[in-house]
PDB file of C-alpha atoms in Angstrom:
ATOM      1  CA  MET A  12      18.401   7.861 165.809  1.00  0.00           C
ATOM      2  CA  LEU A  13      14.979   6.371 165.181  1.00  0.00           C
ATOM      3  CA  GLY A  14      13.424   9.308 167.032  1.00  0.00           C
ATOM      4  CA  TYR A  15      15.066  11.816 164.681  1.00  0.00           C
ATOM      5  CA  MET A  16      14.028   9.777 161.643  1.00  0.00           C
ATOM      6  CA  TRP A  17      10.428   9.631 162.840  1.00  0.00           C
ATOM      7  CA  GLN A  18      10.392  13.365 163.529  1.00  0.00           C
ATOM      8  CA  TYR A  19      11.708  14.073 160.032  1.00  0.00           C
ATOM      9  CA  VAL A  20       9.140  11.808 158.368  1.00  0.00           C
ATOM     10  CA  TYR A  21       6.321  13.248 160.469  1.00  0.00           C
ATOM     11  CA  THR A  22       7.167  16.911 159.946  1.00  0.00           C
ATOM     12  CA  SER A  23       8.041  16.493 156.264  1.00  0.00           C
ATOM     13  CA  PHE A  24       5.223  14.229 155.115  1.00  0.00           C
ATOM     14  CA  LEU A  25       2.772  12.777 157.617  1.00  0.00           C
ATOM     15  CA  ARG A  26       1.868  16.010 159.396  1.00  0.00           C
ATOM     16  CA  TYR A  27       0.630  17.672 156.202  1.00  0.00           C
ATOM     17  CA  TRP A  28      -1.647  14.772 155.278  1.00  0.00           C
ATOM     18  CA  LEU A  29      -2.881  14.376 158.845  1.00  0.00           C
ATOM     19  CA  LYS A  30      -3.838  18.068 158.933  1.00  0.00           C
ATOM     20  CA  TRP A  31      -5.571  17.710 155.576  1.00  0.00           C
ATOM     21  CA  LEU A  32      -7.559  14.712 156.763  1.00  0.00           C
ATOM     22  CA  ILE A  33      -8.641  16.299 160.067  1.00  0.00           C
ATOM     23  CA  ARG A  34      -9.663  19.514 158.284  1.00  0.00           C
ATOM     24  CA  HIS A  35     -11.942  17.585 155.951  1.00  0.00           C
ATOM     25  CA  VAL A  36     -13.461  15.679 158.854  1.00  0.00           C
ATOM     26  CA  THR A  37     -13.961  18.679 161.177  1.00  0.00           C
ATOM     27  CA  GLY A  38     -14.290  21.496 158.659  1.00  0.00           C
ATOM     28  CA  LYS A  39     -11.684  23.508 160.609  1.00  0.00           C
ATOM     29  CA  CYS A  40      -8.034  24.265 159.942  1.00  0.00           C
ATOM     30  CA  GLU A  41      -5.372  23.471 162.536  1.00  0.00           C
ATOM     31  CA  LEU A  42      -5.236  27.035 163.870  1.00  0.00           C
ATOM     32  CA  GLN A  43      -9.011  27.051 164.369  1.00  0.00           C
ATOM     33  CA  ARG A  44      -8.860  23.820 166.310  1.00  0.00           C
ATOM     34  CA  ILE A  45      -6.119  25.269 168.504  1.00  0.00           C
ATOM     35  CA  CYS A  46      -7.539  28.743 169.109  1.00  0.00           C
ATOM     36  CA  SER A  47     -11.320  28.668 168.836  1.00  0.00           C
ATOM     37  CA  GLY A  48     -13.092  28.293 172.170  1.00  0.00           C
ATOM     38  CA  HIS A  49      -9.878  28.008 174.163  1.00  0.00           C
ATOM     39  CA  LYS A  50      -8.709  30.631 176.640  1.00  0.00           C
ATOM     40  CA  ALA A  51      -5.319  32.238 176.161  1.00  0.00           C
ATOM     41  CA  CYS A  52      -2.660  30.220 177.987  1.00  0.00           C
ATOM     42  CA  ALA A  53       0.709  28.615 177.397  1.00  0.00           C
ATOM     43  CA  THR A  54      -0.803  25.445 175.956  1.00  0.00           C
ATOM     44  CA  THR A  55      -2.865  27.315 173.370  1.00  0.00           C
ATOM     45  CA  THR A  56      -0.191  29.853 172.399  1.00  0.00           C
ATOM     46  CA  THR A  57       2.605  27.274 172.239  1.00  0.00           C
ATOM     47  CA  LYS A  58       0.541  25.096 169.896  1.00  0.00           C
ATOM     48  CA  ALA A  59      -0.359  28.104 167.747  1.00  0.00           C
ATOM     49  CA  GLU A  60       3.315  29.115 167.573  1.00  0.00           C
ATOM     50  CA  TYR A  61       4.349  25.625 166.489  1.00  0.00           C
ATOM     51  CA  SER A  62       1.581  25.505 163.882  1.00  0.00           C
ATOM     52  CA  LEU A  63       2.625  28.846 162.386  1.00  0.00           C
ATOM     53  CA  ARG A  64       6.343  28.017 162.447  1.00  0.00           C
ATOM     54  CA  SER A  65       5.775  24.617 160.802  1.00  0.00           C
ATOM     55  CA  SER A  66       3.472  25.922 158.092  1.00  0.00           C
ATOM     56  CA  LYS A  67       4.491  25.832 154.445  1.00  0.00           C
ATOM     57  CA  ASN A  68       2.492  29.022 153.924  1.00  0.00           C
ATOM     58  CA  LYS A  69       4.648  32.182 153.883  1.00  0.00           C
ATOM     59  CA  VAL A  70       1.832  34.324 155.291  1.00  0.00           C
ATOM     60  CA  LEU A  71       1.487  32.082 158.338  1.00  0.00           C
ATOM     61  CA  ARG A  72       5.236  31.824 158.951  1.00  0.00           C
ATOM     62  CA  GLY A  73       5.609  35.565 158.489  1.00  0.00           C
ATOM     63  CA  ALA A  74       3.063  36.214 161.227  1.00  0.00           C
ATOM     64  CA  LEU A  75       5.738  35.335 163.797  1.00  0.00           C
ATOM     65  CA  GLU A  76       7.806  38.334 162.689  1.00  0.00           C
ATOM     66  CA  THR A  77       4.946  40.820 162.379  1.00  0.00           C
ATOM     67  CA  SER A  78       5.063  44.078 164.321  1.00  0.00           C
ATOM     68  CA  LYS A  79       2.398  44.791 166.935  1.00  0.00           C
ATOM     69  CA  ASN A  80       0.840  47.548 164.821  1.00  0.00           C
ATOM     70  CA  ASN A  81       0.293  45.185 161.888  1.00  0.00           C
ATOM     71  CA  LEU A  82      -1.054  42.199 163.792  1.00  0.00           C
ATOM     72  CA  GLU A  83      -4.731  42.881 163.108  1.00  0.00           C
ATOM     73  CA  GLN A  84      -4.072  43.042 159.379  1.00  0.00           C
ATOM     74  CA  CYS A  85      -1.953  39.906 159.683  1.00  0.00           C
ATOM     75  CA  VAL A  86      -4.821  38.018 161.351  1.00  0.00           C
ATOM     76  CA  ASP A  87      -7.145  39.057 158.534  1.00  0.00           C
ATOM     77  CA  GLN A  88      -4.637  37.739 155.985  1.00  0.00           C
ATOM     78  CA  ILE A  89      -4.388  34.418 157.797  1.00  0.00           C
ATOM     79  CA  MET A  90      -8.160  34.092 157.898  1.00  0.00           C
ATOM     80  CA  LYS A  91      -8.263  34.763 154.170  1.00  0.00           C
ATOM     81  CA  GLU A  92      -5.511  32.236 153.463  1.00  0.00           C
ATOM     82  CA  LYS A  93      -7.212  29.546 155.559  1.00  0.00           C
ATOM     83  CA  ASN A  94     -10.707  30.477 154.385  1.00  0.00           C
ATOM     84  CA  VAL A  95     -11.987  31.103 157.908  1.00  0.00           C
ATOM     85  CA  LYS A  96     -15.378  32.834 157.934  1.00  0.00           C
ATOM     86  CA  PRO A  97     -15.808  35.137 160.980  1.00  0.00           C
ATOM     87  CA  GLU A  98     -19.576  34.558 161.037  1.00  0.00           C
ATOM     88  CA  LYS A  99     -19.022  30.805 161.336  1.00  0.00           C
ATOM     89  CA  ASP A 100     -16.179  31.073 163.860  1.00  0.00           C
ATOM     90  CA  PRO A 101     -16.581  34.382 165.763  1.00  0.00           C
ATOM     91  CA  LEU A 102     -14.048  33.479 168.498  1.00  0.00           C
ATOM     92  CA  PHE A 103     -11.143  32.658 166.216  1.00  0.00           C
ATOM     93  CA  LYS A 104      -9.982  36.149 165.264  1.00  0.00           C
ATOM     94  CA  GLU A 105      -9.660  37.471 168.820  1.00  0.00           C
ATOM     95  CA  SER A 106      -8.041  34.300 170.094  1.00  0.00           C
ATOM     96  CA  LEU A 107      -5.429  34.216 167.322  1.00  0.00           C
ATOM     97  CA  HIS A 108      -4.753  37.920 167.814  1.00  0.00           C
ATOM     98  CA  ILE A 109      -3.993  37.361 171.505  1.00  0.00           C
ATOM     99  CA  CYS A 110      -1.697  34.438 170.662  1.00  0.00           C
ATOM    100  CA  LEU A 111       0.220  36.580 168.185  1.00  0.00           C
ATOM    101  CA  LEU A 112       0.498  39.424 170.699  1.00  0.00           C
ATOM    102  CA  GLN A 113       2.103  37.000 173.134  1.00  0.00           C
ATOM    103  CA  ILE A 114       4.371  35.331 170.564  1.00  0.00           C
ATOM    104  CA  THR A 115       5.702  38.496 168.923  1.00  0.00           C
ATOM    105  CA  GLY A 116       5.661  40.307 172.272  1.00  0.00           C
ATOM    106  CA  TYR A 117       8.085  37.773 173.747  1.00  0.00           C
ATOM    107  CA  SER A 118      10.596  38.548 171.002  1.00  0.00           C
ATOM    108  CA  SER A 119      10.095  42.276 171.539  1.00  0.00           C
ATOM    109  CA  LEU A 120      10.563  41.859 175.275  1.00  0.00           C
ATOM    110  CA  PHE A 121      13.927  40.198 174.783  1.00  0.00           C
ATOM    111  CA  ILE A 122      15.051  43.085 172.563  1.00  0.00           C
ATOM    112  CA  SER A 123      13.986  45.579 175.253  1.00  0.00           C
ATOM    113  CA  VAL A 124      15.721  43.633 178.019  1.00  0.00           C
ATOM    114  CA  GLU A 125      18.861  43.320 175.912  1.00  0.00           C
ATOM    115  CA  ASP A 126      18.910  47.071 175.298  1.00  0.00           C
ATOM    116  CA  VAL A 127      18.765  47.752 179.049  1.00  0.00           C
ATOM    117  CA  ARG A 128      21.429  45.130 179.742  1.00  0.00           C
ATOM    118  CA  LYS A 129      23.768  46.774 177.229  1.00  0.00           C
ATOM    119  CA  GLU A 130      23.360  50.178 178.893  1.00  0.00           C
ATOM    120  CA  VAL A 131      26.507  50.683 180.949  1.00  0.00           C
ATOM    121  CA  PHE A 132      26.227  52.196 184.410  1.00  0.00           C
ATOM    122  CA  THR A 133      28.218  55.407 184.508  1.00  0.00           C
ATOM    123  CA  SER A 134      28.775  57.844 187.354  1.00  0.00           C
ATOM    124  CA  GLU A 135      28.579  60.694 184.859  1.00  0.00           C
ATOM    125  CA  ASN A 136      24.905  59.937 184.241  1.00  0.00           C
ATOM    126  CA  PRO A 137      22.810  61.679 186.940  1.00  0.00           C
ATOM    127  CA  GLU A 138      19.876  59.286 186.387  1.00  0.00           C
ATOM    128  CA  HIS A 139      22.110  56.295 187.025  1.00  0.00           C
ATOM    129  CA  GLU A 140      23.521  57.888 190.152  1.00  0.00           C
ATOM    130  CA  ALA A 141      20.065  58.838 191.424  1.00  0.00           C
ATOM    131  CA  MET A 142      18.844  55.264 190.949  1.00  0.00           C
ATOM    132  CA  LEU A 143      21.800  53.847 192.863  1.00  0.00           C
ATOM    133  CA  LEU A 144      21.231  56.242 195.766  1.00  0.00           C
ATOM    134  CA  LYS A 145      17.524  55.411 195.673  1.00  0.00           C
ATOM    135  CA  LEU A 146      18.402  51.747 196.178  1.00  0.00           C
ATOM    136  CA  TRP A 147      20.308  52.641 199.335  1.00  0.00           C
ATOM    137  CA  ASP A 148      17.453  54.780 200.689  1.00  0.00           C
ATOM    138  CA  LEU A 149      14.894  52.044 200.036  1.00  0.00           C
ATOM    139  CA  LEU A 150      16.918  49.343 201.753  1.00  0.00           C
ATOM    140  CA  MET A 151      18.558  51.413 204.496  1.00  0.00           C
ATOM    141  CA  PRO A 152      16.062  54.200 205.320  1.00  0.00           C
ATOM    142  CA  THR A 153      17.477  54.896 208.794  1.00  0.00           C
ATOM    143  CA  VAL A 154      21.153  54.915 207.814  1.00  0.00           C
ATOM    144  CA  LYS A 155      22.701  57.876 206.032  1.00  0.00           C
ATOM    145  CA  LEU A 156      25.221  57.156 203.315  1.00  0.00           C
ATOM    146  CA  GLU A 157      28.448  58.902 204.390  1.00  0.00           C
ATOM    147  CA  SER A 158      29.688  59.449 200.842  1.00  0.00           C
ATOM    148  CA  ARG A 159      29.179  58.156 197.318  1.00  0.00           C
ATOM    149  CA  ILE A 160      32.279  55.973 197.515  1.00  0.00           C
ATOM    150  CA  THR A 161      32.283  54.163 200.835  1.00  0.00           C
ATOM    151  CA  LYS A 162      32.616  50.750 202.439  1.00  0.00           C
ATOM    152  CA  GLN A 163      28.967  51.117 203.510  1.00  0.00           C
ATOM    153  CA  TRP A 164      27.888  49.684 200.152  1.00  0.00           C
ATOM    154  CA  GLY A 165      28.996  46.340 201.520  1.00  0.00           C
ATOM    155  CA  ASP A 166      26.072  46.512 203.955  1.00  0.00           C
ATOM    156  CA  ILE A 167      23.673  45.868 201.055  1.00  0.00           C
ATOM    157  CA  GLY A 168      25.902  43.327 199.377  1.00  0.00           C
ATOM    158  CA  PHE A 169      28.180  45.142 196.948  1.00  0.00           C
ATOM    159  CA  GLN A 170      31.781  43.970 196.681  1.00  0.00           C
ATOM    160  CA  GLY A 171      33.720  47.210 196.891  1.00  0.00           C
ATOM    161  CA  ASP A 172      33.528  50.868 197.808  1.00  0.00           C
ATOM    162  CA  ASP A 173      31.954  51.795 194.444  1.00  0.00           C
ATOM    163  CA  PRO A 174      29.047  49.618 193.227  1.00  0.00           C
ATOM    164  CA  LYS A 175      29.488  50.652 189.593  1.00  0.00           C
ATOM    165  CA  THR A 176      32.079  47.910 189.079  1.00  0.00           C
ATOM    166  CA  ASP A 177      29.519  45.239 190.033  1.00  0.00           C
ATOM    167  CA  PHE A 178      27.151  46.164 187.191  1.00  0.00           C
ATOM    168  CA  ARG A 179      29.562  45.302 184.387  1.00  0.00           C
ATOM    169  CA  GLY A 180      27.955  41.981 183.427  1.00  0.00           C
ATOM    170  CA  MET A 181      24.285  42.971 183.442  1.00  0.00           C
ATOM    171  CA  GLY A 182      24.611  46.722 183.015  1.00  0.00           C
ATOM    172  CA  MET A 183      21.672  48.836 184.112  1.00  0.00           C
ATOM    173  CA  LEU A 184      19.406  45.786 184.059  1.00  0.00           C
ATOM    174  CA  GLY A 185      20.954  44.583 187.322  1.00  0.00           C
ATOM    175  CA  LEU A 186      20.418  47.914 189.084  1.00  0.00           C
ATOM    176  CA  ILE A 187      16.894  48.410 187.735  1.00  0.00           C
ATOM    177  CA  ASN A 188      15.885  44.959 188.969  1.00  0.00           C
ATOM    178  CA  LEU A 189      17.281  45.639 192.443  1.00  0.00           C
ATOM    179  CA  VAL A 190      15.447  48.969 192.647  1.00  0.00           C
ATOM    180  CA  PHE A 191      12.202  47.515 191.255  1.00  0.00           C
ATOM    181  CA  PHE A 192      12.149  44.817 193.934  1.00  0.00           C
ATOM    182  CA  SER A 193      12.990  47.293 196.691  1.00  0.00           C
ATOM    183  CA  GLU A 194      10.417  49.843 195.517  1.00  0.00           C
ATOM    184  CA  ASN A 195       7.509  47.532 194.752  1.00  0.00           C
ATOM    185  CA  TYR A 196       8.087  44.936 197.472  1.00  0.00           C
ATOM    186  CA  THR A 197       9.867  47.059 200.061  1.00  0.00           C
ATOM    187  CA  GLU A 198       9.037  44.965 203.116  1.00  0.00           C
ATOM    188  CA  GLU A 199      10.043  41.737 201.378  1.00  0.00           C
ATOM    189  CA  ALA A 200      13.262  43.255 199.997  1.00  0.00           C
ATOM    190  CA  ARG A 201      14.318  44.442 203.455  1.00  0.00           C
ATOM    191  CA  GLN A 202      13.471  41.039 204.872  1.00  0.00           C
ATOM    192  CA  VAL A 203      15.632  39.352 202.241  1.00  0.00           C
ATOM    193  CA  LEU A 204      18.452  41.818 203.014  1.00  0.00           C
ATOM    194  CA  SER A 205      18.251  40.956 206.704  1.00  0.00           C
ATOM    195  CA  HIS A 206      18.545  37.266 205.825  1.00  0.00           C
ATOM    196  CA  ALA A 207      21.507  38.065 203.559  1.00  0.00           C
ATOM    197  CA  ASN A 208      23.249  39.713 206.535  1.00  0.00           C
ATOM    198  CA  HIS A 209      22.781  36.634 208.740  1.00  0.00           C
ATOM    199  CA  PRO A 210      26.096  35.842 210.501  1.00  0.00           C
ATOM    200  CA  LYS A 211      26.065  32.182 209.424  1.00  0.00           C
ATOM    201  CA  LEU A 212      23.769  31.889 206.379  1.00  0.00           C
ATOM    202  CA  GLY A 213      24.440  35.307 204.901  1.00  0.00           C
ATOM    203  CA  TYR A 214      25.279  36.134 201.310  1.00  0.00           C
ATOM    204  CA  SER A 215      26.006  39.283 199.299  1.00  0.00           C
ATOM    205  CA  TYR A 216      22.533  40.671 198.682  1.00  0.00           C
ATOM    206  CA  ALA A 217      23.306  42.927 195.694  1.00  0.00           C
ATOM    207  CA  ILE A 218      25.798  40.574 194.049  1.00  0.00           C
ATOM    208  CA  VAL A 219      23.405  37.640 194.312  1.00  0.00           C
ATOM    209  CA  GLY A 220      20.627  39.886 193.006  1.00  0.00           C
ATOM    210  CA  ILE A 221      22.679  40.738 189.920  1.00  0.00           C
ATOM    211  CA  ASN A 222      23.433  37.038 189.509  1.00  0.00           C
ATOM    212  CA  LEU A 223      19.692  36.317 189.551  1.00  0.00           C
ATOM    213  CA  THR A 224      19.219  39.002 186.910  1.00  0.00           C
ATOM    214  CA  GLU A 225      21.618  37.005 184.743  1.00  0.00           C
ATOM    215  CA  MET A 226      19.555  33.880 185.434  1.00  0.00           C
ATOM    216  CA  ALA A 227      16.337  35.611 184.397  1.00  0.00           C
ATOM    217  CA  TYR A 228      18.034  37.034 181.296  1.00  0.00           C
ATOM    218  CA  SER A 229      19.371  33.610 180.249  1.00  0.00           C
ATOM    219  CA  LEU A 230      15.973  31.966 180.730  1.00  0.00           C
ATOM    220  CA  LEU A 231      14.372  34.695 178.631  1.00  0.00           C
ATOM    221  CA  LYS A 232      16.977  34.391 175.882  1.00  0.00           C
ATOM    222  CA  SER A 233      16.600  30.605 175.657  1.00  0.00           C
ATOM    223  CA  GLY A 234      12.814  30.835 175.341  1.00  0.00           C
ATOM    224  CA  ALA A 235      12.297  28.954 178.597  1.00  0.00           C
ATOM    225  CA  LEU A 236      10.133  31.757 180.006  1.00  0.00           C
ATOM    226  CA  LYS A 237       7.529  31.524 177.235  1.00  0.00           C
ATOM    227  CA  PRO A 238       5.105  29.338 179.261  1.00  0.00           C
ATOM    228  CA  HIS A 239       5.298  31.753 182.195  1.00  0.00           C
ATOM    229  CA  PHE A 240       4.574  34.859 180.135  1.00  0.00           C
ATOM    230  CA  TYR A 241       1.964  33.116 177.979  1.00  0.00           C
ATOM    231  CA  ASN A 242       0.104  32.192 181.176  1.00  0.00           C
ATOM    232  CA  THR A 243       0.447  35.471 183.038  1.00  0.00           C
ATOM    233  CA  VAL A 244       0.280  38.243 180.402  1.00  0.00           C
ATOM    234  CA  LEU A 245      -2.830  38.448 178.246  1.00  0.00           C
ATOM    235  CA  GLY A 246      -1.168  40.306 175.410  1.00  0.00           C
ATOM    236  CA  THR A 247       2.291  41.813 174.935  1.00  0.00           C
ATOM    237  CA  PRO A 248       4.714  41.342 177.867  1.00  0.00           C
ATOM    238  CA  GLU A 249       6.578  44.488 178.882  1.00  0.00           C
ATOM    239  CA  LEU A 250       9.728  45.275 180.853  1.00  0.00           C
ATOM    240  CA  ARG A 251       7.802  45.503 184.119  1.00  0.00           C
ATOM    241  CA  HIS A 252       6.712  41.884 183.652  1.00  0.00           C
ATOM    242  CA  PHE A 253      10.376  40.859 183.398  1.00  0.00           C
ATOM    243  CA  HIS A 254      11.176  42.864 186.544  1.00  0.00           C
ATOM    244  CA  GLN A 255       8.313  41.135 188.348  1.00  0.00           C
ATOM    245  CA  LEU A 256       9.772  37.769 187.377  1.00  0.00           C
ATOM    246  CA  TYR A 257      13.056  38.917 188.888  1.00  0.00           C
ATOM    247  CA  CYS A 258      11.239  39.739 192.142  1.00  0.00           C
ATOM    248  CA  TYR A 259       9.928  36.191 192.232  1.00  0.00           C
ATOM    249  CA  LEU A 260      13.440  34.790 191.744  1.00  0.00           C
ATOM    250  CA  ALA A 261      14.972  37.063 194.391  1.00  0.00           C
ATOM    251  CA  TYR A 262      12.331  36.199 196.983  1.00  0.00           C
ATOM    252  CA  GLU A 263      12.250  32.475 196.224  1.00  0.00           C
ATOM    253  CA  PHE A 264      16.035  32.134 196.113  1.00  0.00           C
ATOM    254  CA  ASP A 265      16.271  33.622 199.594  1.00  0.00           C
ATOM    255  CA  LYS A 266      13.744  31.063 200.885  1.00  0.00           C
ATOM    256  CA  PHE A 267      15.618  28.292 199.088  1.00  0.00           C
ATOM    257  CA  TRP A 268      19.002  29.383 200.485  1.00  0.00           C
ATOM    258  CA  LEU A 269      17.761  29.510 204.073  1.00  0.00           C
ATOM    259  CA  ALA A 270      16.041  26.127 203.754  1.00  0.00           C
ATOM    260  CA  GLU A 271      19.182  24.499 202.307  1.00  0.00           C
ATOM    261  CA  GLU A 272      21.462  25.974 205.014  1.00  0.00           C
ATOM    262  CA  PRO A 273      24.723  25.903 203.018  1.00  0.00           C
ATOM    263  CA  GLU A 274      27.871  25.496 205.066  1.00  0.00           C
ATOM    264  CA  SER A 275      29.615  28.365 203.326  1.00  0.00           C
ATOM    265  CA  ILE A 276      29.053  31.131 200.768  1.00  0.00           C
ATOM    266  CA  MET A 277      31.803  29.364 198.816  1.00  0.00           C
ATOM    267  CA  GLN A 278      29.137  26.830 197.831  1.00  0.00           C
ATOM    268  CA  PHE A 279      27.046  29.526 196.164  1.00  0.00           C
ATOM    269  CA  ASN A 280      27.530  28.272 192.596  1.00  0.00           C
ATOM    270  CA  GLN A 281      26.469  24.769 193.591  1.00  0.00           C
ATOM    271  CA  TYR A 282      23.245  25.970 195.191  1.00  0.00           C
ATOM    272  CA  ARG A 283      22.659  28.536 192.474  1.00  0.00           C
ATOM    273  CA  GLU A 284      22.620  25.749 189.890  1.00  0.00           C
ATOM    274  CA  LYS A 285      20.311  23.664 192.058  1.00  0.00           C
ATOM    275  CA  PHE A 286      17.868  26.576 192.300  1.00  0.00           C
ATOM    276  CA  HIS A 287      18.213  27.153 188.553  1.00  0.00           C
ATOM    277  CA  SER A 288      17.253  23.520 187.930  1.00  0.00           C
ATOM    278  CA  ILE A 289      14.203  23.871 190.176  1.00  0.00           C
ATOM    279  CA  VAL A 290      13.060  26.939 188.227  1.00  0.00           C
ATOM    280  CA  LYS A 291      13.553  25.183 184.893  1.00  0.00           C
ATOM    281  CA  THR A 292      11.555  22.219 186.171  1.00  0.00           C
ATOM    282  CA  HIS A 293       8.696  24.554 187.117  1.00  0.00           C
ATOM    283  CA  LEU A 294       8.814  25.986 183.597  1.00  0.00           C
ATOM    284  CA  GLN A 295       8.129  22.528 182.157  1.00  0.00           C
ATOM    285  CA  ASP A 296       4.641  22.703 183.676  1.00  0.00           C
ATOM    286  CA  PRO A 297       2.162  24.015 181.052  1.00  0.00           C
ATOM    287  CA  GLY A 298       0.307  25.894 183.790  1.00  0.00           C
ATOM    288  CA  VAL A 299       3.402  27.552 185.275  1.00  0.00           C
ATOM    289  CA  SER A 300       3.159  31.025 186.802  1.00  0.00           C
ATOM    290  CA  LEU A 301       6.321  32.313 188.489  1.00  0.00           C
ATOM    291  CA  THR A 302       4.561  35.092 190.325  1.00  0.00           C
ATOM    292  CA  LEU A 303       5.439  36.593 193.690  1.00  0.00           C
ATOM    293  CA  THR A 304       2.263  36.080 195.734  1.00  0.00           C
ATOM    294  CA  VAL A 305       2.846  38.780 198.357  1.00  0.00           C
ATOM    295  CA  HIS A 306       1.152  42.150 197.827  1.00  0.00           C
ATOM    296  CA  SER A 307       3.060  44.755 195.843  1.00  0.00           C
ATOM    297  CA  GLN A 308       3.470  48.266 197.269  1.00  0.00           C
ATOM    298  CA  ASN A 309       2.236  49.748 193.964  1.00  0.00           C
TER     299      ASN A 309
END
């Protein structure tokens, strides 16, 4: 209770006067102190985001909703509002611009990911079908698929004879992630598949992969992935950056599963949550970078 009261008093009253005092002592506004002379990273961008969101100035708060094409003009408006002279602080403009690219880009990335997730896999779409068959060819290059609907799909971890039913929750996002991993990290994807087909420690490769897509999606939606993207993308994150995060999760989950040696696949949810907690703990580190360290094929 006392913590909430202190937070209210600080954000409503003390913070404003503290900022005023420090500005008069240093000659710099809060955003200048955050951005100027500091490299783009999660610490810098997170502080800038908090400063903008907490501001009583409509121009500063509105910067968080600005489109990418208007960001340069937005930065100029902020500099005018805060009376920042570019000749006195030449590093500020570029640094703030990068922070805003990352902040607004994260929101844009979620919209893009959500659009792909909402796209339903349909057999009537030749592009969808081609992508599904491509997944088979990437993972099973020496085995010919007997027909489109076949029990062979179980060999790469689908539940039934027709994989389309397994994409209901994550839509095309689940399939695109599986293909991205297999295409860009082919050797690693096949290695993970071989582990998934282990007689004792095996699991359903494709189903678990779609489950990890849901994990990545949930982390993105909650904002938990901001430190990762702020540290790894110097600008606006794109869909490929989300797919690369998925590759990290797929590869690391396989290592985690083998190290834990579960007694049965029936314990999947228990170990899934344990892995989820590990990932969220990593994301508490300001310097976090959930990046697959093996070499990509492309």
